[in-house]
PDB file of C-alpha atoms and ligand atoms in Angstrom:
ATOM      1  CA  UNK O   1     -26.501   3.460 -27.435  1.00  0.00           C
ATOM      2  CA  UNK O   2     -23.695   1.083 -26.397  1.00  0.00           C
ATOM      3  CA  UNK O   3     -21.958   1.658 -23.173  1.00  0.00           C
ATOM      4  CA  UNK O   4     -19.603   4.422 -23.076  1.00  0.00           C
ATOM      5  CA  UNK O   5     -15.955   4.410 -21.515  1.00  0.00           C
ATOM      6  CA  UNK O   6     -15.463   5.252 -18.085  1.00  0.00           C
ATOM      7  CA  UNK O   7     -13.648   8.248 -18.315  1.00  0.00           C
ATOM      8  CA  UNK O   8     -14.767  10.933 -21.173  1.00  0.00           C
ATOM      9  CA  UNK O   9     -12.744  13.837 -22.439  1.00  0.00           C
ATOM     10  CA  UNK O  10     -14.174  16.573 -25.102  1.00  0.00           C
ATOM     11  CA  UNK O  11     -12.077  19.032 -26.616  1.00  0.00           C
ATOM     12  CA  UNK O  12     -13.711  22.062 -28.313  1.00  0.00           C
ATOM     13  CA  UNK O  13     -11.188  23.951 -31.004  1.00  0.00           C
ATOM     14  CA  UNK O  14     -11.478  26.188 -33.531  1.00  0.00           C
ATOM     15  CA  UNK O  15      -9.542  25.076 -36.545  1.00  0.00           C
ATOM     16  CA  UNK O  16      -7.957  21.822 -37.574  1.00  0.00           C
ATOM     17  CA  UNK O  17      -4.271  21.984 -36.206  1.00  0.00           C
ATOM     18  CA  UNK O  18      -5.340  23.669 -33.048  1.00  0.00           C
ATOM     19  CA  UNK O  19      -6.049  20.489 -31.516  1.00  0.00           C
ATOM     20  CA  UNK O  20      -2.724  18.700 -32.142  1.00  0.00           C
ATOM     21  CA  UNK O  21      -0.548  21.882 -31.242  1.00  0.00           C
ATOM     22  CA  UNK O  22      -2.382  22.586 -28.003  1.00  0.00           C
ATOM     23  CA  UNK O  23      -3.256  19.531 -26.489  1.00  0.00           C
ATOM     24  CA  UNK O  24      -1.837  16.588 -28.607  1.00  0.00           C
ATOM     25  CA  UNK O  25      -0.060  14.903 -25.752  1.00  0.00           C
ATOM     26  CA  UNK O  26      -3.133  14.976 -23.815  1.00  0.00           C
ATOM     27  CA  UNK O  27      -5.615  13.528 -26.460  1.00  0.00           C
ATOM     28  CA  UNK O  28      -2.818  10.658 -27.184  1.00  0.00           C
ATOM     29  CA  UNK O  29      -2.417  10.108 -23.426  1.00  0.00           C
ATOM     30  CA  UNK O  30      -6.081   9.477 -22.516  1.00  0.00           C
ATOM     31  CA  UNK O  31      -6.938   7.705 -25.616  1.00  0.00           C
ATOM     32  CA  UNK O  32      -4.087   5.341 -24.900  1.00  0.00           C
ATOM     33  CA  UNK O  33      -5.604   4.853 -21.467  1.00  0.00           C
ATOM     34  CA  UNK O  34      -8.796   3.718 -22.962  1.00  0.00           C
ATOM     35  CA  UNK O  35     -10.795   6.978 -22.062  1.00  0.00           C
ATOM     36  CA  UNK O  36     -13.308   8.352 -24.961  1.00  0.00           C
ATOM     37  CA  UNK O  37     -11.571  11.348 -26.452  1.00  0.00           C
ATOM     38  CA  UNK O  38     -13.988  13.535 -28.549  1.00  0.00           C
ATOM     39  CA  UNK O  39     -12.706  16.604 -30.661  1.00  0.00           C
ATOM     40  CA  UNK O  40     -15.360  18.891 -31.816  1.00  0.00           C
ATOM     41  CA  UNK O  41     -13.519  21.421 -34.556  1.00  0.00           C
ATOM     42  CA  UNK O  42     -15.754  24.420 -35.017  1.00  0.00           C
ATOM     43  CA  UNK O  43     -14.386  25.483 -38.524  1.00  0.00           C
ATOM     44  CA  UNK O  44     -12.724  23.867 -41.428  1.00  0.00           C
ATOM     45  CA  UNK O  45      -9.548  26.495 -41.189  1.00  0.00           C
ATOM     46  CA  UNK O  46     -10.680  27.798 -44.832  1.00  0.00           C
ATOM     47  CA  UNK O  47      -8.565  31.041 -44.294  1.00  0.00           C
ATOM     48  CA  UNK O  48      -5.162  29.382 -42.965  1.00  0.00           C
ATOM     49  CA  UNK O  49      -1.946  30.322 -45.007  1.00  0.00           C
ATOM     50  CA  UNK O  50      -0.610  27.256 -46.914  1.00  0.00           C
ATOM     51  CA  UNK O  51       3.109  26.632 -46.393  1.00  0.00           C
ATOM     52  CA  UNK O  52       3.991  24.088 -49.099  1.00  0.00           C
ATOM     53  CA  UNK O  53       4.200  25.814 -52.639  1.00  0.00           C
ATOM     54  CA  UNK O  54       2.542  22.715 -54.329  1.00  0.00           C
ATOM     55  CA  UNK O  55      -0.556  23.210 -52.407  1.00  0.00           C
ATOM     56  CA  UNK O  56      -0.587  27.213 -52.590  1.00  0.00           C
ATOM     57  CA  UNK O  57      -3.466  27.052 -55.149  1.00  0.00           C
ATOM     58  CA  UNK O  58      -5.811  25.671 -52.268  1.00  0.00           C
ATOM     59  CA  UNK O  59      -5.808  29.535 -50.254  1.00  0.00           C
ATOM     60  CA  UNK O  60      -8.976  31.138 -49.862  1.00  0.00           C
ATOM     61  CA  UNK O  61      -7.804  33.912 -52.378  1.00  0.00           C
ATOM     62  CA  UNK O  62      -7.146  31.240 -55.192  1.00  0.00           C
ATOM     63  CA  UNK O  63      -9.323  27.988 -55.295  1.00  0.00           C
ATOM     64  CA  UNK O  64     -10.495  28.510 -51.935  1.00  0.00           C
ATOM     65  CA  UNK O  65     -10.248  24.368 -51.479  1.00  0.00           C
ATOM     66  CA  UNK O  66      -8.235  24.578 -48.150  1.00  0.00           C
ATOM     67  CA  UNK O  67     -11.314  23.407 -46.134  1.00  0.00           C
ATOM     68  CA  UNK O  68     -11.828  20.107 -47.657  1.00  0.00           C
ATOM     69  CA  UNK O  69      -8.228  19.358 -47.838  1.00  0.00           C
ATOM     70  CA  UNK O  70      -7.869  20.353 -44.144  1.00  0.00           C
ATOM     71  CA  UNK O  71     -10.501  17.520 -43.073  1.00  0.00           C
ATOM     72  CA  UNK O  72      -8.141  15.154 -44.535  1.00  0.00           C
ATOM     73  CA  UNK O  73      -5.361  16.299 -42.710  1.00  0.00           C
ATOM     74  CA  UNK O  74      -7.250  16.149 -39.609  1.00  0.00           C
ATOM     75  CA  UNK O  75      -8.544  12.738 -40.270  1.00  0.00           C
ATOM     76  CA  UNK O  76      -4.763  11.798 -40.495  1.00  0.00           C
ATOM     77  CA  UNK O  77      -3.832  13.553 -37.506  1.00  0.00           C
ATOM     78  CA  UNK O  78      -6.492  11.708 -35.350  1.00  0.00           C
ATOM     79  CA  UNK O  79      -5.064   8.528 -36.359  1.00  0.00           C
ATOM     80  CA  UNK O  80      -1.436   9.302 -35.190  1.00  0.00           C
ATOM     81  CA  UNK O  81      -3.254  10.327 -31.554  1.00  0.00           C
ATOM     82  CA  UNK O  82      -5.272   7.221 -31.746  1.00  0.00           C
ATOM     83  CA  UNK O  83      -8.293   9.297 -31.521  1.00  0.00           C
ATOM     84  CA  UNK O  84     -11.270   7.715 -33.401  1.00  0.00           C
ATOM     85  CA  UNK O  85     -14.072  10.381 -32.441  1.00  0.00           C
ATOM     86  CA  UNK O  86     -13.846  13.458 -34.183  1.00  0.00           C
ATOM     87  CA  UNK O  87     -16.915  15.764 -35.185  1.00  0.00           C
ATOM     88  CA  UNK O  88     -17.120  19.153 -37.137  1.00  0.00           C
ATOM     89  CA  UNK O  89     -19.704  21.422 -34.896  1.00  0.00           C
ATOM     90  CA  UNK O  90     -23.045  21.307 -37.011  1.00  0.00           C
ATOM     91  CA  UNK O  91     -21.544  19.264 -39.422  1.00  0.00           C
ATOM     92  CA  UNK O  92     -18.221  19.939 -41.679  1.00  0.00           C
ATOM     93  CA  UNK O  93     -18.459  23.556 -43.259  1.00  0.00           C
ATOM     94  CA  UNK O  94     -21.486  24.774 -41.072  1.00  0.00           C
ATOM     95  CA  UNK O  95     -19.007  27.496 -39.960  1.00  0.00           C
ATOM     96  CA  UNK O  96     -16.495  29.270 -42.018  1.00  0.00           C
ATOM     97  CA  UNK O  97     -13.069  30.320 -40.595  1.00  0.00           C
ATOM     98  CA  UNK O  98     -13.409  33.895 -39.341  1.00  0.00           C
ATOM     99  CA  UNK O  99      -9.732  35.207 -40.349  1.00  0.00           C
ATOM    100  CA  UNK O 100      -8.445  37.822 -38.166  1.00  0.00           C
ATOM    101  CA  UNK O 101     -10.281  40.834 -37.093  1.00  0.00           C
ATOM    102  CA  UNK O 102     -10.240  43.608 -39.749  1.00  0.00           C
ATOM    103  CA  UNK O 103     -10.034  41.172 -42.820  1.00  0.00           C
ATOM    104  CA  UNK O 104     -12.777  40.643 -45.313  1.00  0.00           C
ATOM    105  CA  UNK O 105     -13.161  37.011 -44.241  1.00  0.00           C
ATOM    106  CA  UNK O 106     -14.371  38.498 -40.725  1.00  0.00           C
ATOM    107  CA  UNK O 107     -17.239  40.332 -42.436  1.00  0.00           C
ATOM    108  CA  UNK O 108     -18.566  37.188 -44.135  1.00  0.00           C
ATOM    109  CA  UNK O 109     -22.008  36.288 -42.804  1.00  0.00           C
ATOM    110  CA  UNK O 110     -21.133  32.583 -42.917  1.00  0.00           C
ATOM    111  CA  UNK O 111     -18.072  33.048 -40.730  1.00  0.00           C
ATOM    112  CA  UNK O 112     -18.041  31.687 -36.897  1.00  0.00           C
ATOM    113  CA  UNK O 113     -17.616  34.837 -35.438  1.00  0.00           C
ATOM    114  CA  UNK O 114     -20.924  35.950 -36.972  1.00  0.00           C
ATOM    115  CA  UNK O 115     -22.712  32.947 -35.549  1.00  0.00           C
ATOM    116  CA  UNK O 116     -25.299  33.473 -32.911  1.00  0.00           C
ATOM    117  CA  UNK O 117     -23.868  32.034 -29.892  1.00  0.00           C
ATOM    118  CA  UNK O 118     -26.866  30.029 -28.976  1.00  0.00           C
ATOM    119  CA  UNK O 119     -27.554  28.428 -32.463  1.00  0.00           C
ATOM    120  CA  UNK O 120     -23.896  27.335 -32.371  1.00  0.00           C
ATOM    121  CA  UNK O 121     -24.145  26.384 -29.095  1.00  0.00           C
ATOM    122  CA  UNK O 122     -27.260  23.971 -29.660  1.00  0.00           C
ATOM    123  CA  UNK O 123     -25.205  21.774 -32.280  1.00  0.00           C
ATOM    124  CA  UNK O 124     -22.642  21.277 -29.106  1.00  0.00           C
ATOM    125  CA  UNK O 125     -25.256  20.571 -26.751  1.00  0.00           C
ATOM    126  CA  UNK O 126     -26.038  17.611 -28.851  1.00  0.00           C
ATOM    127  CA  UNK O 127     -22.665  16.213 -28.722  1.00  0.00           C
ATOM    128  CA  UNK O 128     -22.276  16.830 -25.126  1.00  0.00           C
ATOM    129  CA  UNK O 129     -25.568  14.824 -24.277  1.00  0.00           C
ATOM    130  CA  UNK O 130     -24.400  12.070 -26.382  1.00  0.00           C
ATOM    131  CA  UNK O 131     -20.848  11.798 -25.025  1.00  0.00           C
ATOM    132  CA  UNK O 132     -21.635  12.941 -21.959  1.00  0.00           C
ATOM    133  CA  UNK O 133     -17.988  14.005 -20.888  1.00  0.00           C
ATOM    134  CA  UNK O 134     -16.765  14.393 -17.208  1.00  0.00           C
ATOM    135  CA  UNK O 135     -14.084  16.945 -18.783  1.00  0.00           C
ATOM    136  CA  UNK O 136     -14.260  19.531 -21.618  1.00  0.00           C
ATOM    137  CA  UNK O 137     -11.280  21.348 -22.849  1.00  0.00           C
ATOM    138  CA  UNK O 138     -11.466  24.688 -24.444  1.00  0.00           C
ATOM    139  CA  UNK O 139      -9.769  28.258 -24.691  1.00  0.00           C
ATOM    140  CA  UNK O 140     -10.033  31.194 -22.087  1.00  0.00           C
ATOM    141  CA  UNK O 141     -12.202  34.054 -22.766  1.00  0.00           C
ATOM    142  CA  UNK O 142      -9.448  35.704 -25.081  1.00  0.00           C
ATOM    143  CA  UNK O 143      -9.224  32.273 -27.159  1.00  0.00           C
ATOM    144  CA  UNK O 144      -5.363  31.834 -25.794  1.00  0.00           C
ATOM    145  CA  UNK O 145      -4.432  34.764 -28.543  1.00  0.00           C
ATOM    146  CA  UNK O 146      -7.327  36.947 -29.780  1.00  0.00           C
ATOM    147  CA  UNK O 147      -8.021  34.928 -32.930  1.00  0.00           C
ATOM    148  CA  UNK O 148     -11.793  35.624 -33.582  1.00  0.00           C
ATOM    149  CA  UNK O 149     -12.813  32.046 -33.907  1.00  0.00           C
ATOM    150  CA  UNK O 150     -10.675  31.083 -30.700  1.00  0.00           C
ATOM    151  CA  UNK O 151     -12.822  33.526 -28.613  1.00  0.00           C
ATOM    152  CA  UNK O 152     -16.134  32.299 -30.220  1.00  0.00           C
ATOM    153  CA  UNK O 153     -15.154  28.655 -29.563  1.00  0.00           C
ATOM    154  CA  UNK O 154     -14.767  29.600 -26.129  1.00  0.00           C
ATOM    155  CA  UNK O 155     -18.113  31.439 -25.927  1.00  0.00           C
ATOM    156  CA  UNK O 156     -20.069  28.654 -27.843  1.00  0.00           C
ATOM    157  CA  UNK O 157     -18.173  25.901 -25.311  1.00  0.00           C
ATOM    158  CA  UNK O 158     -19.226  27.856 -22.313  1.00  0.00           C
ATOM    159  CA  UNK O 159     -22.608  28.315 -23.275  1.00  0.00           C
ATOM    160  CA  UNK O 160     -23.300  24.710 -24.454  1.00  0.00           C
ATOM    161  CA  UNK O 161     -21.821  23.457 -20.807  1.00  0.00           C
ATOM    162  CA  UNK O 162     -24.617  25.652 -19.352  1.00  0.00           C
ATOM    163  CA  UNK O 163     -27.290  24.624 -21.757  1.00  0.00           C
ATOM    164  CA  UNK O 164     -26.350  21.008 -21.571  1.00  0.00           C
ATOM    165  CA  UNK O 165     -27.123  20.882 -17.955  1.00  0.00           C
ATOM    166  CA  UNK O 166     -30.605  22.571 -18.202  1.00  0.00           C
ATOM    167  CA  UNK O 167     -33.583  20.399 -17.875  1.00  0.00           C
ATOM    168  CA  UNK O 168     -35.822  22.845 -19.789  1.00  0.00           C
ATOM    169  CA  UNK O 169     -33.447  22.921 -22.474  1.00  0.00           C
ATOM    170  CA  UNK O 170     -34.707  20.679 -25.404  1.00  0.00           C
ATOM    171  CA  UNK O 171     -34.852  17.540 -23.774  1.00  0.00           C
ATOM    172  CA  UNK O 172     -37.040  15.884 -26.502  1.00  0.00           C
ATOM    173  CA  UNK O 173     -34.806  16.682 -29.170  1.00  0.00           C
ATOM    174  CA  UNK O 174     -31.325  16.530 -27.586  1.00  0.00           C
ATOM    175  CA  UNK O 175     -31.805  13.913 -24.923  1.00  0.00           C
ATOM    176  CA  UNK O 176     -31.233  13.712 -21.128  1.00  0.00           C
ATOM    177  CA  UNK O 177     -29.384  16.725 -19.454  1.00  0.00           C
ATOM    178  CA  UNK O 178     -25.675  16.637 -18.588  1.00  0.00           C
ATOM    179  CA  UNK O 179     -23.540  18.349 -16.332  1.00  0.00           C
ATOM    180  CA  UNK O 180     -19.854  18.359 -17.524  1.00  0.00           C
ATOM    181  CA  UNK O 181     -17.853  17.702 -14.185  1.00  0.00           C
ATOM    182  CA  UNK O 182     -15.024  20.243 -15.138  1.00  0.00           C
ATOM    183  CA  UNK O 183     -13.906  22.644 -17.591  1.00  0.00           C
ATOM    184  CA  UNK O 184     -10.509  23.626 -18.610  1.00  0.00           C
ATOM    185  CA  UNK O 185      -8.854  26.337 -20.639  1.00  0.00           C
ATOM    186  CA  UNK O 186      -5.704  25.254 -22.298  1.00  0.00           C
ATOM    187  CA  UNK O 187      -2.778  27.422 -21.336  1.00  0.00           C
ATOM    188  CA  UNK O 188       1.130  27.136 -21.241  1.00  0.00           C
ATOM    189  CA  UNK O 189       3.331  27.840 -18.232  1.00  0.00           C
ATOM    190  CA  UNK O 190       5.691  30.702 -18.878  1.00  0.00           C
ATOM    191  CA  UNK O 191       8.764  28.800 -17.473  1.00  0.00           C
ATOM    192  CA  UNK O 192       8.217  25.876 -19.678  1.00  0.00           C
ATOM    193  CA  UNK O 193       7.665  27.934 -22.851  1.00  0.00           C
ATOM    194  CA  UNK O 194      10.926  30.233 -21.634  1.00  0.00           C
ATOM    195  CA  UNK O 195      12.900  27.001 -21.330  1.00  0.00           C
ATOM    196  CA  UNK O 196      11.858  25.679 -24.730  1.00  0.00           C
ATOM    197  CA  UNK O 197      12.839  28.784 -26.517  1.00  0.00           C
ATOM    198  CA  UNK O 198      16.190  28.915 -24.530  1.00  0.00           C
ATOM    199  CA  UNK O 199      17.031  25.211 -25.570  1.00  0.00           C
ATOM    200  CA  UNK O 200      16.062  26.043 -29.220  1.00  0.00           C
ATOM    201  CA  UNK O 201      18.315  29.092 -29.006  1.00  0.00           C
ATOM    202  CA  UNK O 202      21.247  27.035 -27.424  1.00  0.00           C
ATOM    203  CA  UNK O 203      20.627  24.541 -30.238  1.00  0.00           C
ATOM    204  CA  UNK O 204      21.239  27.729 -33.042  1.00  0.00           C
ATOM    205  CA  UNK O 205      17.584  27.353 -33.747  1.00  0.00           C
ATOM    206  CA  UNK O 206      17.497  23.977 -35.138  1.00  0.00           C
ATOM    207  CA  UNK O 207      16.249  24.192 -38.806  1.00  0.00           C
ATOM    208  CA  UNK O 208      14.464  27.620 -38.370  1.00  0.00           C
ATOM    209  CA  UNK O 209      16.832  30.528 -38.909  1.00  0.00           C
ATOM    210  CA  UNK O 210      14.728  32.621 -36.969  1.00  0.00           C
ATOM    211  CA  UNK O 211      12.713  32.087 -33.432  1.00  0.00           C
ATOM    212  CA  UNK O 212       9.423  33.460 -32.343  1.00  0.00           C
ATOM    213  CA  UNK O 213       9.109  34.642 -28.430  1.00  0.00           C
ATOM    214  CA  UNK O 214       7.213  33.548 -25.851  1.00  0.00           C
ATOM    215  CA  UNK O 215       4.725  36.499 -26.442  1.00  0.00           C
ATOM    216  CA  UNK O 216       3.863  34.902 -29.653  1.00  0.00           C
ATOM    217  CA  UNK O 217       2.836  31.591 -28.230  1.00  0.00           C
ATOM    218  CA  UNK O 218      -0.761  31.499 -27.173  1.00  0.00           C
ATOM    219  CA  UNK O 219      -2.316  31.075 -23.503  1.00  0.00           C
ATOM    220  CA  UNK O 220       1.218  31.862 -21.750  1.00  0.00           C
ATOM    221  CA  UNK O 221       0.462  32.373 -18.011  1.00  0.00           C
ATOM    222  CA  UNK O 222       2.630  32.694 -14.865  1.00  0.00           C
ATOM    223  CA  UNK O 223       3.300  29.268 -13.296  1.00  0.00           C
ATOM    224  CA  UNK O 224       1.151  29.811 -10.238  1.00  0.00           C
ATOM    225  CA  UNK O 225      -1.746  29.781 -12.542  1.00  0.00           C
ATOM    226  CA  UNK O 226      -1.727  26.846 -13.740  1.00  0.00           C
ATOM    227  CA  UNK O 227      -4.283  24.296 -12.390  1.00  0.00           C
ATOM    228  CA  UNK O 228      -3.361  20.827 -14.065  1.00  0.00           C
ATOM    229  CA  UNK O 229      -0.321  19.291 -15.999  1.00  0.00           C
ATOM    230  CA  UNK O 230      -0.412  16.618 -18.305  1.00  0.00           C
ATOM    231  CA  UNK O 231       3.051  15.144 -19.201  1.00  0.00           C
ATOM    232  CA  UNK O 232       3.658  13.408 -22.108  1.00  0.00           C
ATOM    233  CA  UNK O 233       6.133  10.352 -22.323  1.00  0.00           C
ATOM    234  CA  UNK O 234       8.405   9.544 -25.482  1.00  0.00           C
ATOM    235  CA  UNK O 235       4.945   7.910 -26.836  1.00  0.00           C
ATOM    236  CA  UNK O 236       2.970  10.570 -26.507  1.00  0.00           C
ATOM    237  CA  UNK O 237       5.135  13.343 -27.345  1.00  0.00           C
ATOM    238  CA  UNK O 238       6.027  11.228 -30.742  1.00  0.00           C
ATOM    239  CA  UNK O 239       2.437  11.008 -31.457  1.00  0.00           C
ATOM    240  CA  UNK O 240       1.845  14.796 -31.086  1.00  0.00           C
ATOM    241  CA  UNK O 241       4.722  15.420 -33.433  1.00  0.00           C
ATOM    242  CA  UNK O 242       3.247  13.037 -36.133  1.00  0.00           C
ATOM    243  CA  UNK O 243      -0.187  14.885 -35.575  1.00  0.00           C
ATOM    244  CA  UNK O 244       1.083  18.161 -36.106  1.00  0.00           C
ATOM    245  CA  UNK O 245       2.962  16.962 -38.999  1.00  0.00           C
ATOM    246  CA  UNK O 246      -0.016  15.536 -40.714  1.00  0.00           C
ATOM    247  CA  UNK O 247      -1.208  19.180 -40.807  1.00  0.00           C
ATOM    248  CA  UNK O 248       0.980  19.757 -43.439  1.00  0.00           C
ATOM    249  CA  UNK O 249      -0.509  22.834 -44.998  1.00  0.00           C
ATOM    250  CA  UNK O 250      -0.091  24.761 -41.607  1.00  0.00           C
ATOM    251  CA  UNK O 251       2.970  23.519 -39.749  1.00  0.00           C
ATOM    252  CA  UNK O 252       6.923  22.460 -40.300  1.00  0.00           C
ATOM    253  CA  UNK O 253       7.962  19.986 -37.625  1.00  0.00           C
ATOM    254  CA  UNK O 254      11.849  20.067 -37.217  1.00  0.00           C
ATOM    255  CA  UNK O 255      13.380  16.478 -38.019  1.00  0.00           C
ATOM    256  CA  UNK O 256      14.778  15.015 -34.703  1.00  0.00           C
ATOM    257  CA  UNK O 257      17.777  12.128 -34.967  1.00  0.00           C
ATOM    258  CA  UNK O 258      17.008  11.195 -31.772  1.00  0.00           C
ATOM    259  CA  UNK O 259      13.881  11.540 -29.701  1.00  0.00           C
ATOM    260  CA  UNK O 260      10.587  13.142 -30.237  1.00  0.00           C
ATOM    261  CA  UNK O 261      11.073  16.368 -32.214  1.00  0.00           C
ATOM    262  CA  UNK O 262      11.383  19.507 -30.018  1.00  0.00           C
ATOM    263  CA  UNK O 263      10.585  22.400 -32.511  1.00  0.00           C
ATOM    264  CA  UNK O 264       8.215  23.549 -35.108  1.00  0.00           C
ATOM    265  CA  UNK O 265       7.190  26.666 -37.274  1.00  0.00           C
ATOM    266  CA  UNK O 266       3.791  27.836 -38.588  1.00  0.00           C
ATOM    267  CA  UNK O 267       3.566  29.871 -41.999  1.00  0.00           C
ATOM    268  CA  UNK O 268       5.431  32.837 -40.293  1.00  0.00           C
ATOM    269  CA  UNK O 269       8.435  30.325 -40.434  1.00  0.00           C
ATOM    270  CA  UNK O 270       9.453  31.188 -37.003  1.00  0.00           C
ATOM    271  CA  UNK O 271      10.708  28.516 -34.693  1.00  0.00           C
ATOM    272  CA  UNK O 272       9.170  27.714 -31.455  1.00  0.00           C
ATOM    273  CA  UNK O 273       9.261  24.813 -28.844  1.00  0.00           C
ATOM    274  CA  UNK O 274       6.908  21.593 -29.677  1.00  0.00           C
ATOM    275  CA  UNK O 275       5.820  21.030 -25.954  1.00  0.00           C
ATOM    276  CA  UNK O 276       5.753  17.842 -24.492  1.00  0.00           C
ATOM    277  CA  UNK O 277       3.904  18.739 -21.444  1.00  0.00           C
ATOM    278  CA  UNK O 278       0.538  20.592 -21.809  1.00  0.00           C
ATOM    279  CA  UNK O 279      -0.948  23.163 -19.065  1.00  0.00           C
ATOM    280  CA  UNK O 280      -4.567  23.879 -18.199  1.00  0.00           C
ATOM    281  CA  UNK O 281      -6.715  26.309 -16.047  1.00  0.00           C
ATOM    282  CA  UNK O 282      -9.948  25.901 -14.197  1.00  0.00           C
ATOM    283  CA  UNK O 283     -12.623  27.802 -15.908  1.00  0.00           C
ATOM    284  CA  UNK O 284     -14.396  27.987 -12.493  1.00  0.00           C
ATOM    285  CA  UNK O 285     -11.251  29.755 -10.789  1.00  0.00           C
ATOM    286  CA  UNK O 286     -11.142  27.019  -8.092  1.00  0.00           C
ATOM    287  CA  UNK O 287      -7.848  26.585  -6.389  1.00  0.00           C
ATOM    288  CA  UNK O 288      -5.542  23.189  -6.375  1.00  0.00           C
ATOM    289  CA  UNK O 289      -4.087  23.629  -2.905  1.00  0.00           C
ATOM    290  CA  UNK O 290      -1.879  20.470  -3.113  1.00  0.00           C
ATOM    291  CA  UNK O 291      -0.265  21.989  -6.497  1.00  0.00           C
ATOM    292  CA  UNK O 292      -1.682  21.363 -10.141  1.00  0.00           C
ATOM    293  CA  UNK O 293      -3.446  18.239 -10.708  1.00  0.00           C
ATOM    294  CA  UNK O 294      -1.575  15.538 -12.572  1.00  0.00           C
ATOM    295  CA  UNK O 295      -4.769  13.930 -14.112  1.00  0.00           C
ATOM    296  CA  UNK O 296      -7.596  15.983 -15.868  1.00  0.00           C
ATOM    297  CA  UNK O 297     -10.255  13.734 -14.342  1.00  0.00           C
ATOM    298  CA  UNK O 298      -8.645  13.599 -10.644  1.00  0.00           C
ATOM    299  CA  UNK O 299     -11.369  13.469  -8.267  1.00  0.00           C
ATOM    300  CA  UNK O 300     -14.223  13.097 -11.008  1.00  0.00           C
ATOM    301  CA  UNK O 301     -14.112   9.578 -12.001  1.00  0.00           C
ATOM    302  CA  UNK O 302     -12.308   6.387 -10.483  1.00  0.00           C
ATOM    303  CA  UNK O 303      -9.394   5.303 -13.019  1.00  0.00           C
ATOM    304  CA  UNK O 304     -11.112   1.581 -13.586  1.00  0.00           C
ATOM    305  CA  UNK O 305     -14.508   0.466 -14.336  1.00  0.00           C
ATOM    306  CA  UNK O 306     -18.135   1.475 -14.314  1.00  0.00           C
ATOM    307  CA  UNK O 307     -19.845   4.328 -16.513  1.00  0.00           C
ATOM    308  CA  UNK O 308     -20.701   6.361 -13.450  1.00  0.00           C
ATOM    309  CA  UNK O 309     -19.916  10.131 -13.678  1.00  0.00           C
ATOM    310  CA  UNK O 310     -22.862  10.367 -16.367  1.00  0.00           C
ATOM    311  CA  UNK O 311     -24.892  12.410 -13.762  1.00  0.00           C
TER     312      UNK O 311
HETATM  313 ZN1  LIG M   1      -6.808  27.991 -34.567  1.00  0.00          ZN
END
């Protein structure tokens, strides 16, 4: 294998679009800094609701063609973020979008929720041992907001991190064990989300007649729980907005006459703030006594040179 960049970040997300909404600034920033940014998406998001009327025929209850279409949207989004390495867990279409609990989609045997965690994790172990990330980002145990695929992504990523480091696990097939240095769970600081809503309200909601509320935003936590903050400059915020816009079946991003867009809506059409700052918690519950880290790699890898860290 050719030599890997010194800093390597892997993100594990449930559906195409989650990465851009949740971590678009982070992905754009580290890609621009020359880190290897690897996205692993677990499903094709086949059960998503379709916003543009002209594409409504793709929906699961009509032609069921949304999955392949969203592969194209994701590819476009990754171009906007400057991310070259994106993969689907077990290959595209291996696991189907599980829909919400109680829906028929959630009963299908091929949905991600019904997958065996160890079997699904085995695919991710291969990716981890290949890419050898120092940092892995996924969701908290509730998946941020309780969607079955987000909960399952958390479980599979957590299990894969364990197995990838295990010298007794499939080394003949998946190569040298690798210990991920740090696992983060994406979150959103309550004060930042509330300020975002206050700004939107003051602006009359922008293009969205009605607004969501802070309770609708996945992964909102008290500010004191935030362990790391990645702030986007104008370039990263613009890249995030462009990547979100690429997921056109799922997201409407507000136009902005000056500066990066500040709001978006999902298929419920409720406006919410497009956050230019992204937040993380440490999965191992460690404290950061000096306040939140400003760099996900802090203390793990030097900022320049060398391929160390691949322990
Ligand atoms: Zn999702």
